[in-house]
mmCIF file of C-alpha atoms in Angstrom:
data_model
loop_
_atom_site.group_PDB
_atom_site.id
_atom_site.type_symbol
_atom_site.label_atom_id
_atom_site.label_comp_id
_atom_site.label_asym_id
_atom_site.label_seq_id
_atom_site.Cartn_x
_atom_site.Cartn_y
_atom_site.Cartn_z
ATOM 1 C CA MET E 1 0.000 0.000 0.000
ATOM 2 C CA ARG E 2 1.309 3.434 -0.926
ATOM 3 C CA PHE E 3 -0.135 6.871 -0.181
ATOM 4 C CA ASN E 4 -0.293 9.831 -2.552
ATOM 5 C CA PRO E 5 2.679 12.023 -1.515
ATOM 6 C CA LYS E 6 0.850 15.227 -2.474
ATOM 7 C CA ALA E 7 -2.355 14.555 -0.545
ATOM 8 C CA ARG E 8 -2.986 16.568 2.600
ATOM 9 C CA LEU E 9 -3.765 14.848 5.914
ATOM 10 C CA ASP E 10 -6.386 15.903 8.443
ATOM 11 C CA THR E 11 -5.361 15.142 12.047
ATOM 12 C CA SER E 12 -8.381 16.766 13.677
ATOM 13 C CA ARG E 13 -9.980 13.435 14.618
ATOM 14 C CA MET E 14 -6.779 11.783 15.861
ATOM 15 C CA ARG E 15 -6.085 11.526 19.587
ATOM 16 C CA ASP E 16 -3.323 10.037 21.701
ATOM 17 C CA SER E 17 -4.462 9.760 25.291
ATOM 18 C CA GLY E 18 -1.175 8.342 26.544
ATOM 19 C CA ALA E 19 -2.133 6.990 29.989
ATOM 20 C CA GLY E 20 1.192 5.359 30.587
ATOM 21 C CA GLY E 21 3.323 7.017 27.980
ATOM 22 C CA GLY E 22 2.285 5.413 24.704
ATOM 23 C CA GLY E 23 2.682 7.171 21.434
ATOM 24 C CA GLY E 24 0.284 6.818 18.588
ATOM 25 C CA GLY E 25 0.600 4.829 15.450
ATOM 26 C CA MET E 26 -0.605 1.895 13.487
ATOM 27 C CA GLY E 27 -0.919 -1.349 15.321
ATOM 28 C CA GLY E 28 -3.222 -3.230 17.595
ATOM 29 C CA GLY E 29 -4.970 -6.501 17.027
ATOM 30 C CA LEU E 30 -8.348 -7.245 15.615
ATOM 31 C CA GLY E 31 -10.922 -8.151 18.146
ATOM 32 C CA GLY E 32 -14.036 -6.617 16.718
ATOM 33 C CA GLY E 33 -15.556 -3.388 17.786
ATOM 34 C CA SER E 34 -18.615 -1.925 19.367
ATOM 35 C CA GLY E 35 -17.032 -2.656 22.698
ATOM 36 C CA THR E 36 -16.049 -6.142 21.575
ATOM 37 C CA ARG E 37 -12.613 -7.691 21.814
ATOM 38 C CA ILE E 38 -10.750 -10.831 20.719
ATOM 39 C CA PRO E 39 -12.787 -13.671 22.247
ATOM 40 C CA LEU E 40 -10.030 -15.292 24.302
ATOM 41 C CA PRO E 41 -11.603 -17.723 26.757
ATOM 42 C CA GLY E 42 -10.590 -17.972 30.395
ATOM 43 C CA GLY E 43 -7.757 -20.339 31.126
ATOM 44 C CA THR E 44 -6.079 -19.703 27.801
ATOM 45 C CA LYS E 45 -2.377 -20.276 27.431
ATOM 46 C CA ALA E 46 -2.075 -16.876 25.756
ATOM 47 C CA GLY E 47 -0.267 -14.482 28.037
ATOM 48 C CA GLY E 48 -0.364 -16.704 31.099
ATOM 49 C CA GLY E 49 -3.927 -16.138 32.232
ATOM 50 C CA LEU E 50 -4.731 -13.264 29.893
ATOM 51 C CA GLY E 51 -8.209 -14.702 29.445
ATOM 52 C CA VAL E 52 -9.021 -14.108 33.106
ATOM 53 C CA VAL E 53 -7.788 -10.522 32.841
ATOM 54 C CA LEU E 54 -9.937 -10.017 29.770
ATOM 55 C CA ILE E 55 -13.021 -11.329 31.516
ATOM 56 C CA ILE E 56 -12.502 -8.880 34.382
ATOM 57 C CA VAL E 57 -12.034 -6.001 31.952
ATOM 58 C CA VAL E 58 -15.135 -7.106 30.048
ATOM 59 C CA ILE E 59 -17.265 -7.034 33.181
ATOM 60 C CA LEU E 60 -16.017 -3.601 34.263
ATOM 61 C CA LEU E 61 -16.461 -2.027 30.847
ATOM 62 C CA LEU E 62 -19.834 -3.663 30.358
ATOM 63 C CA LYS E 63 -21.067 -1.962 33.522
ATOM 64 C CA ALA E 64 -19.588 1.358 32.454
ATOM 65 C CA CYS E 65 -21.185 1.209 29.034
ATOM 66 C CA GLY E 66 -24.665 0.594 30.341
ATOM 67 C CA GLY E 67 -25.526 -2.574 28.417
ATOM 68 C CA ILE E 68 -22.759 -2.927 25.844
ATOM 69 C CA ASP E 69 -21.799 -6.600 25.961
ATOM 70 C CA LEU E 70 -18.133 -6.787 25.103
ATOM 71 C CA THR E 71 -18.421 -10.417 24.088
ATOM 72 C CA GLY E 72 -20.480 -9.410 21.103
ATOM 73 C CA ALA E 73 -24.126 -8.657 21.887
ATOM 74 C CA ILE E 74 -24.392 -4.929 21.509
ATOM 75 C CA SER E 75 -26.897 -2.410 22.750
ATOM 76 C CA GLY E 76 -25.332 0.816 21.569
ATOM 77 C CA THR E 77 -26.613 4.335 21.405
ATOM 78 C CA GLY E 78 -27.550 5.926 18.123
ATOM 79 C CA ALA E 79 -25.457 8.436 16.276
ATOM 80 C CA SER E 80 -27.621 11.206 17.687
ATOM 81 C CA GLY E 81 -26.043 10.560 21.098
ATOM 82 C CA TYR E 82 -22.551 11.726 20.055
ATOM 83 C CA ASP E 83 -20.959 14.622 21.831
ATOM 84 C CA PRO E 84 -17.485 15.290 20.365
ATOM 85 C CA SER E 85 -16.744 17.859 23.072
ATOM 86 C CA ARG E 86 -16.621 15.064 25.643
ATOM 87 C CA PHE E 87 -13.335 13.782 24.254
ATOM 88 C CA THR E 88 -10.516 15.600 26.029
ATOM 89 C CA GLY E 89 -7.438 13.979 24.456
ATOM 90 C CA ASP E 90 -5.087 15.769 22.084
ATOM 91 C CA SER E 91 -3.551 15.083 18.707
ATOM 92 C CA ALA E 92 -0.008 16.226 19.524
ATOM 93 C CA ALA E 93 1.417 12.841 18.553
ATOM 94 C CA TYR E 94 0.149 13.377 15.017
ATOM 95 C CA GLN E 95 0.886 17.058 14.413
ATOM 96 C CA SER E 96 3.830 16.231 12.147
ATOM 97 C CA CYS E 97 1.542 14.271 9.822
ATOM 98 C CA GLN E 98 0.773 16.755 7.066
ATOM 99 C CA THR E 99 0.993 14.897 3.737
ATOM 100 C CA GLY E 100 0.731 11.516 2.140
ATOM 101 C CA GLN E 101 4.510 11.499 1.937
ATOM 102 C CA ASP E 102 4.594 11.723 5.729
ATOM 103 C CA ALA E 103 2.352 8.648 5.774
ATOM 104 C CA ASN E 104 4.780 6.804 3.498
ATOM 105 C CA ASP E 105 7.766 7.872 5.602
ATOM 106 C CA LYS E 106 6.154 7.276 9.006
ATOM 107 C CA PRO E 107 3.572 4.521 8.608
ATOM 108 C CA GLU E 108 3.561 3.810 12.331
ATOM 109 C CA THR E 109 1.978 7.211 13.038
ATOM 110 C CA CYS E 110 1.061 9.167 9.929
ATOM 111 C CA GLY E 111 -0.068 5.997 8.160
ATOM 112 C CA LEU E 112 -2.850 5.702 10.721
ATOM 113 C CA VAL E 113 -3.930 9.266 9.991
ATOM 114 C CA ALA E 114 -4.023 8.550 6.264
ATOM 115 C CA VAL E 115 -6.114 5.405 6.720
ATOM 116 C CA GLU E 116 -8.563 7.237 8.979
ATOM 117 C CA ASN E 117 -8.852 10.043 6.427
ATOM 118 C CA SER E 118 -9.517 7.567 3.632
ATOM 119 C CA LEU E 119 -12.161 5.747 5.655
ATOM 120 C CA ASN E 120 -13.896 9.011 6.530
ATOM 121 C CA ASP E 121 -13.894 10.186 2.914
ATOM 122 C CA TYR E 122 -15.125 6.841 1.612
ATOM 123 C CA TRP E 123 -17.963 6.376 4.078
ATOM 124 C CA GLU E 124 -19.214 9.935 3.817
ATOM 125 C CA GLY E 125 -19.775 9.291 0.125
ATOM 126 C CA ALA E 126 -21.051 5.735 0.502
ATOM 127 C CA ILE E 127 -23.642 6.668 3.115
ATOM 128 C CA SER E 128 -24.819 9.592 1.002
ATOM 129 C CA GLN E 129 -25.237 7.370 -2.059
ATOM 130 C CA GLN E 130 -26.451 4.109 -0.541
ATOM 131 C CA ALA E 131 -28.257 5.197 2.640
ATOM 132 C CA PRO E 132 -29.482 8.738 1.914
ATOM 133 C CA ASN E 133 -31.942 8.674 4.804
ATOM 134 C CA ALA E 134 -29.163 8.145 7.354
ATOM 135 C CA ARG E 135 -27.591 11.144 9.037
ATOM 136 C CA TRP E 136 -23.866 11.003 8.334
ATOM 137 C CA GLN E 137 -21.637 11.573 11.343
ATOM 138 C CA PRO E 138 -17.874 11.017 11.256
ATOM 139 C CA GLU E 139 -16.380 9.133 14.154
ATOM 140 C CA THR E 140 -15.419 11.471 16.981
ATOM 141 C CA ALA E 141 -11.854 10.213 17.145
ATOM 142 C CA VAL E 142 -9.356 7.436 16.675
ATOM 143 C CA ALA E 143 -7.621 7.275 20.056
ATOM 144 C CA THR E 144 -4.392 5.445 20.773
ATOM 145 C CA PHE E 145 -3.111 4.794 24.278
ATOM 146 C CA SER E 146 -0.525 2.790 26.177
ATOM 147 C CA GLY E 147 -1.474 0.137 28.722
ATOM 148 C CA GLY E 148 -4.823 1.574 29.648
ATOM 149 C CA THR E 149 -6.985 4.644 29.327
ATOM 150 C CA SER E 150 -10.214 6.209 30.510
ATOM 151 C CA THR E 151 -12.674 6.415 27.644
ATOM 152 C CA GLN E 152 -15.283 9.138 27.385
ATOM 153 C CA GLY E 153 -18.201 6.788 26.808
ATOM 154 C CA CYS E 154 -17.230 3.294 27.946
ATOM 155 C CA GLY E 155 -15.298 3.667 31.186
ATOM 156 C CA GLN E 156 -11.820 2.236 31.676
ATOM 157 C CA ALA E 157 -10.096 0.314 28.869
ATOM 158 C CA SER E 158 -7.061 -1.963 28.867
ATOM 159 C CA SER E 159 -4.719 -2.832 26.028
ATOM 160 C CA ALA E 160 -5.501 -6.483 26.764
ATOM 161 C CA MET E 161 -8.947 -5.942 25.249
ATOM 162 C CA GLY E 162 -7.599 -5.210 21.801
ATOM 163 C CA PRO E 163 -9.022 -2.477 19.564
ATOM 164 C CA PHE E 164 -12.663 -1.609 20.111
ATOM 165 C CA TYR E 165 -15.249 0.933 19.087
ATOM 166 C CA CYS E 166 -17.244 2.731 21.782
ATOM 167 C CA PRO E 167 -20.632 3.771 20.384
ATOM 168 C CA ASN E 168 -21.302 6.128 23.297
ATOM 169 C CA ASP E 169 -18.537 8.503 22.250
ATOM 170 C CA GLY E 170 -18.053 7.424 18.629
ATOM 171 C CA THR E 171 -14.382 6.635 19.195
ATOM 172 C CA ILE E 172 -12.086 3.804 18.113
ATOM 173 C CA TYR E 173 -9.602 2.901 20.866
ATOM 174 C CA PHE E 174 -6.490 0.741 20.795
ATOM 175 C CA ASP E 175 -2.996 0.287 22.170
ATOM 176 C CA PRO E 176 -0.491 0.058 19.271
ATOM 177 C CA THR E 177 1.529 -2.633 21.090
ATOM 178 C CA PHE E 178 -1.386 -5.081 21.038
ATOM 179 C CA PHE E 179 -0.823 -6.117 17.452
ATOM 180 C CA LYS E 180 2.737 -7.358 17.910
ATOM 181 C CA GLU E 181 2.454 -8.684 21.431
ATOM 182 C CA ILE E 182 -0.892 -10.459 21.227
ATOM 183 C CA LEU E 183 -2.123 -10.962 17.680
ATOM 184 C CA GLN E 184 1.251 -11.847 16.207
ATOM 185 C CA GLY E 185 3.144 -13.025 19.261
ATOM 186 C CA GLN E 186 0.511 -15.145 20.998
ATOM 187 C CA LEU E 187 -2.164 -15.870 18.407
ATOM 188 C CA ASN E 188 0.174 -16.382 15.437
ATOM 189 C CA GLY E 189 -1.598 -13.740 13.396
ATOM 190 C CA PRO E 190 -0.155 -12.314 10.176
ATOM 191 C CA ALA E 191 2.165 -9.369 9.727
ATOM 192 C CA GLY E 192 2.102 -6.944 6.837
ATOM 193 C CA ALA E 193 1.480 -3.364 5.837
ATOM 194 C CA PHE E 194 -2.262 -3.821 5.288
ATOM 195 C CA VAL E 195 -3.115 -5.784 8.430
ATOM 196 C CA GLU E 196 -3.393 -2.667 10.585
ATOM 197 C CA PRO E 197 -5.543 -0.744 8.066
ATOM 198 C CA TYR E 198 -7.892 -3.729 8.016
ATOM 199 C CA VAL E 199 -8.087 -3.522 11.822
ATOM 200 C CA VAL E 200 -9.063 0.139 11.701
ATOM 201 C CA ALA E 201 -11.484 -0.463 8.814
ATOM 202 C CA HIS E 202 -13.224 -3.222 10.773
ATOM 203 C CA GLU E 203 -13.650 -0.927 13.776
ATOM 204 C CA TYR E 204 -14.865 1.861 11.505
ATOM 205 C CA GLY E 205 -17.402 -0.633 10.212
ATOM 206 C CA HIS E 206 -18.910 -0.702 13.689
ATOM 207 C CA HIS E 207 -19.208 3.070 13.538
ATOM 208 C CA ILE E 208 -21.166 2.717 10.305
ATOM 209 C CA GLN E 209 -23.450 0.242 12.069
ATOM 210 C CA ASN E 210 -23.980 2.856 14.753
ATOM 211 C CA VAL E 211 -24.844 5.473 12.138
ATOM 212 C CA LEU E 212 -27.304 3.080 10.489
ATOM 213 C CA GLY E 213 -28.870 1.898 13.755
ATOM 214 C CA THR E 214 -27.822 -1.728 13.300
ATOM 215 C CA PHE E 215 -26.953 -2.271 16.971
ATOM 216 C CA ASN E 216 -30.651 -2.445 17.778
ATOM 217 C CA LYS E 217 -30.879 -5.699 15.794
ATOM 218 C CA VAL E 218 -28.583 -7.568 18.168
ATOM 219 C CA LYS E 219 -30.605 -9.862 20.422
ATOM 220 C CA THR E 220 -28.685 -13.158 20.607
ATOM 221 C CA GLN E 221 -25.173 -13.211 21.997
ATOM 222 C CA GLN E 222 -23.562 -16.529 21.105
ATOM 223 C CA GLY E 223 -23.619 -19.156 18.397
ATOM 224 C CA PRO E 224 -22.414 -19.406 14.785
ATOM 225 C CA ASN E 225 -25.473 -17.573 13.442
ATOM 226 C CA SER E 226 -26.134 -15.331 16.434
ATOM 227 C CA ASP E 227 -26.787 -11.625 16.070
ATOM 228 C CA SER E 228 -23.419 -10.937 17.685
ATOM 229 C CA VAL E 229 -21.658 -12.906 14.953
ATOM 230 C CA ARG E 230 -23.760 -11.205 12.280
ATOM 231 C CA LEU E 231 -22.671 -7.813 13.619
ATOM 232 C CA GLU E 232 -18.989 -8.744 13.491
ATOM 233 C CA LEU E 233 -19.159 -10.291 10.038
ATOM 234 C CA GLN E 234 -20.942 -7.225 8.718
ATOM 235 C CA ALA E 235 -18.086 -5.064 10.040
ATOM 236 C CA ASP E 236 -15.681 -7.303 8.115
ATOM 237 C CA CYS E 237 -17.821 -6.832 5.022
ATOM 238 C CA TYR E 238 -17.758 -3.066 5.461
ATOM 239 C CA ALA E 239 -13.962 -3.218 5.726
ATOM 240 C CA GLY E 240 -13.950 -5.003 2.380
ATOM 241 C CA MET E 241 -16.168 -2.309 0.856
ATOM 242 C CA TRP E 242 -13.654 0.359 1.794
ATOM 243 C CA ALA E 243 -10.696 -1.686 0.531
ATOM 244 C CA ARG E 244 -12.419 -2.117 -2.842
ATOM 245 C CA SER E 245 -12.659 1.663 -3.321
ATOM 246 C CA ALA E 246 -9.584 2.810 -1.388
ATOM 247 C CA THR E 247 -7.578 3.731 -4.486
ATOM 248 C CA SER E 248 -10.430 5.738 -6.014
ATOM 249 C CA THR E 249 -11.693 7.552 -2.916
ATOM 250 C CA GLN E 250 -11.032 11.297 -3.124
ATOM 251 C CA ASP E 251 -10.703 13.873 -0.393
ATOM 252 C CA SER E 252 -12.438 17.257 -0.343
ATOM 253 C CA GLU E 253 -9.770 18.653 -2.692
ATOM 254 C CA GLY E 254 -10.232 15.884 -5.239
ATOM 255 C CA ASN E 255 -7.039 14.032 -4.353
ATOM 256 C CA VAL E 256 -6.892 10.252 -4.099
ATOM 257 C CA LEU E 257 -5.121 9.479 -0.832
ATOM 258 C CA ILE E 258 -4.206 5.813 -1.393
ATOM 259 C CA GLU E 259 -2.376 5.394 -4.689
ATOM 260 C CA ASP E 260 -1.710 1.683 -4.656
ATOM 261 C CA LEU E 261 -3.339 -1.335 -3.052
ATOM 262 C CA THR E 262 -2.028 -4.698 -4.227
ATOM 263 C CA GLN E 263 -3.435 -8.197 -4.182
ATOM 264 C CA GLN E 264 -0.858 -8.951 -1.511
ATOM 265 C CA ASP E 265 -2.438 -6.245 0.651
ATOM 266 C CA VAL E 266 -5.870 -7.792 0.189
ATOM 267 C CA ASP E 267 -4.470 -11.239 0.988
ATOM 268 C CA GLN E 268 -3.015 -9.858 4.222
ATOM 269 C CA ALA E 269 -6.424 -8.556 5.253
ATOM 270 C CA ILE E 270 -8.018 -11.929 4.545
ATOM 271 C CA ALA E 271 -5.271 -13.691 6.518
ATOM 272 C CA ALA E 272 -5.886 -11.321 9.429
ATOM 273 C CA ALA E 273 -9.614 -12.036 9.274
ATOM 274 C CA LYS E 274 -8.938 -15.769 9.405
ATOM 275 C CA SER E 275 -6.519 -15.466 12.306
ATOM 276 C CA VAL E 276 -9.176 -13.957 14.572
ATOM 277 C CA GLY E 277 -12.002 -16.342 13.768
ATOM 278 C CA ASP E 278 -13.577 -17.880 16.854
ATOM 279 C CA ASP E 279 -12.672 -21.405 15.775
ATOM 280 C CA THR E 280 -9.035 -20.507 15.144
ATOM 281 C CA ILE E 281 -8.669 -18.742 18.489
ATOM 282 C CA GLN E 282 -10.413 -21.555 20.356
ATOM 283 C CA LYS E 283 -8.129 -24.168 18.812
ATOM 284 C CA GLU E 284 -5.076 -22.024 19.512
ATOM 285 C CA THR E 285 -5.985 -21.400 23.130
ATOM 286 C CA THR E 286 -7.985 -24.463 24.247
ATOM 287 C CA GLY E 287 -7.329 -27.088 21.596
ATOM 288 C CA ARG E 288 -10.992 -27.523 20.634
ATOM 289 C CA GLU E 289 -13.871 -25.739 18.926
ATOM 290 C CA SER E 290 -17.077 -24.711 20.706
ATOM 291 C CA PRO E 291 -19.369 -23.149 18.087
ATOM 292 C CA GLU E 292 -22.101 -22.527 20.637
ATOM 293 C CA GLN E 293 -19.780 -19.971 22.257
ATOM 294 C CA TRP E 294 -18.863 -18.070 19.095
ATOM 295 C CA THR E 295 -19.361 -14.299 19.201
ATOM 296 C CA HIS E 296 -17.349 -13.101 16.178
ATOM 297 C CA GLY E 297 -17.649 -15.812 13.526
ATOM 298 C CA SER E 298 -15.465 -18.574 12.150
ATOM 299 C CA SER E 299 -12.266 -17.942 10.226
ATOM 300 C CA ALA E 300 -13.943 -19.009 6.987
ATOM 301 C CA ALA E 301 -16.925 -16.725 7.588
ATOM 302 C CA ARG E 302 -14.771 -13.707 8.421
ATOM 303 C CA ALA E 303 -12.753 -14.166 5.250
ATOM 304 C CA LYS E 304 -15.941 -14.776 3.255
ATOM 305 C CA TRP E 305 -17.636 -11.565 4.372
ATOM 306 C CA PHE E 306 -14.563 -9.372 3.888
ATOM 307 C CA THR E 307 -14.364 -10.793 0.367
ATOM 308 C CA THR E 308 -18.088 -10.196 -0.155
ATOM 309 C CA GLY E 309 -17.665 -6.518 0.642
ATOM 310 C CA PHE E 310 -14.565 -6.280 -1.520
ATOM 311 C CA ASN E 311 -16.209 -7.943 -4.515
ATOM 312 C CA ASN E 312 -19.573 -6.145 -4.337
ATOM 313 C CA GLY E 313 -18.997 -2.802 -2.640
ATOM 314 C CA THR E 314 -22.579 -2.301 -1.454
ATOM 315 C CA LEU E 315 -24.378 -2.094 1.864
ATOM 316 C CA ALA E 316 -27.015 -4.426 0.473
ATOM 317 C CA ALA E 317 -24.450 -7.156 -0.187
ATOM 318 C CA CYS E 318 -23.293 -6.813 3.434
ATOM 319 C CA ASN E 319 -26.732 -7.445 4.924
ATOM 320 C CA THR E 320 -25.885 -10.222 7.379
ATOM 321 C CA PHE E 321 -29.210 -9.697 9.173
ATOM 322 C CA ASN E 322 -31.316 -11.157 6.344
ATOM 323 C CA GLY E 323 -32.234 -14.330 8.206
ATOM 324 C CA GLN E 324 -29.918 -16.521 6.140
ATOM 325 C CA PRO E 325 -27.033 -18.534 7.670
ATOM 326 C CA VAL E 326 -23.835 -16.473 7.746
ATOM 327 C CA GLU E 327 -21.399 -19.302 8.415
#
C-alpha cells in the first residue's frame, strides 16, 4: 500500500491519550468493535492467564457502558447521542503528519492518519449514495493509548482488550503494542502493511453500524449464526467495501489518498480475518472448537464476508441480518 505524496492529511480526529506514555501509530490486534474484543476464553495459554484478565475487563467495561456486551451482543446508542466535546485527548502525537509522503515515511503514526482520512472520505460518500436517509456523522476520534486509558463513553479500557469501538462517544480505541504482542506473538496472526488498516477499517465498520442503527438488531449473543456474529461479520464486510474503493476515494480537494493497493495487501487482510475467527482462536488457546460460544464468527466466515464486501462494494451485499445462515 502506498499513499499519494501530495495529498494533505487531516489530524483533527486523531487523539493520543497516553495513559502510561504510549505514542500513537498503526498497530493493535483485531478483536471486533462496538465494545467487543478478541474472544479469548478464560484459562487460555495466551499471556499466562490473559483470558481471566480479559473477563474482568469485560465485566467492568460492560457496567460502564450501560448494556454494551463486550463479548459481542451490543446495545449501543444511536449516532444522535454523540458529543465530540466530551473527548478531552489531544492530537499532539500526530501534528507532524501533514501529507501523504509523511504517511509513506512514518507509517507507524502518519499511516494511521491517512487510513482514517480515507475511511472518513469513503464512508461519507457511501452513506450519502447508498443510505441517503441516514444522518452522516464522522467518528469522533481514533484514540491510541498505552497500557490503559479512561474512555469518554465506555469507562476504563485496557490494552488487553484489543481495539474496540465505543458507540457512546463514537471513538475507536487501541494500544499500538497489542498487534505485535498479542495478535502476532501469541495468536500467530499475520504481519504486513495492510493488516493494521484492516483492523481500523473493521472498527470503523462498527461506527457505520452505529450510524445506520444496526446495533438495535442484536438480540442473541452466542452461536455461529447469532446476532453478535452477524454484527462482526458485517463489520468485516464493510472493511472489504472500503478496501475495494480505497484507491479511487477522493478527499475534499479531489485528491486520491491511497495510490496503490495490491493483491498482496488484500491477501493480508483476509489472513488477518482468518486469524481472529472464533474457531481458530479456540483451537489455539484451548485445543478444541465450541461453536455454541462463538461471538465473532469462524475464520472461513470472516474471510468470506470481507471478500463479499470487496467484490460487491454495497451495503445491500453486506446485509448479514437477512435471516440466512452467515457461516
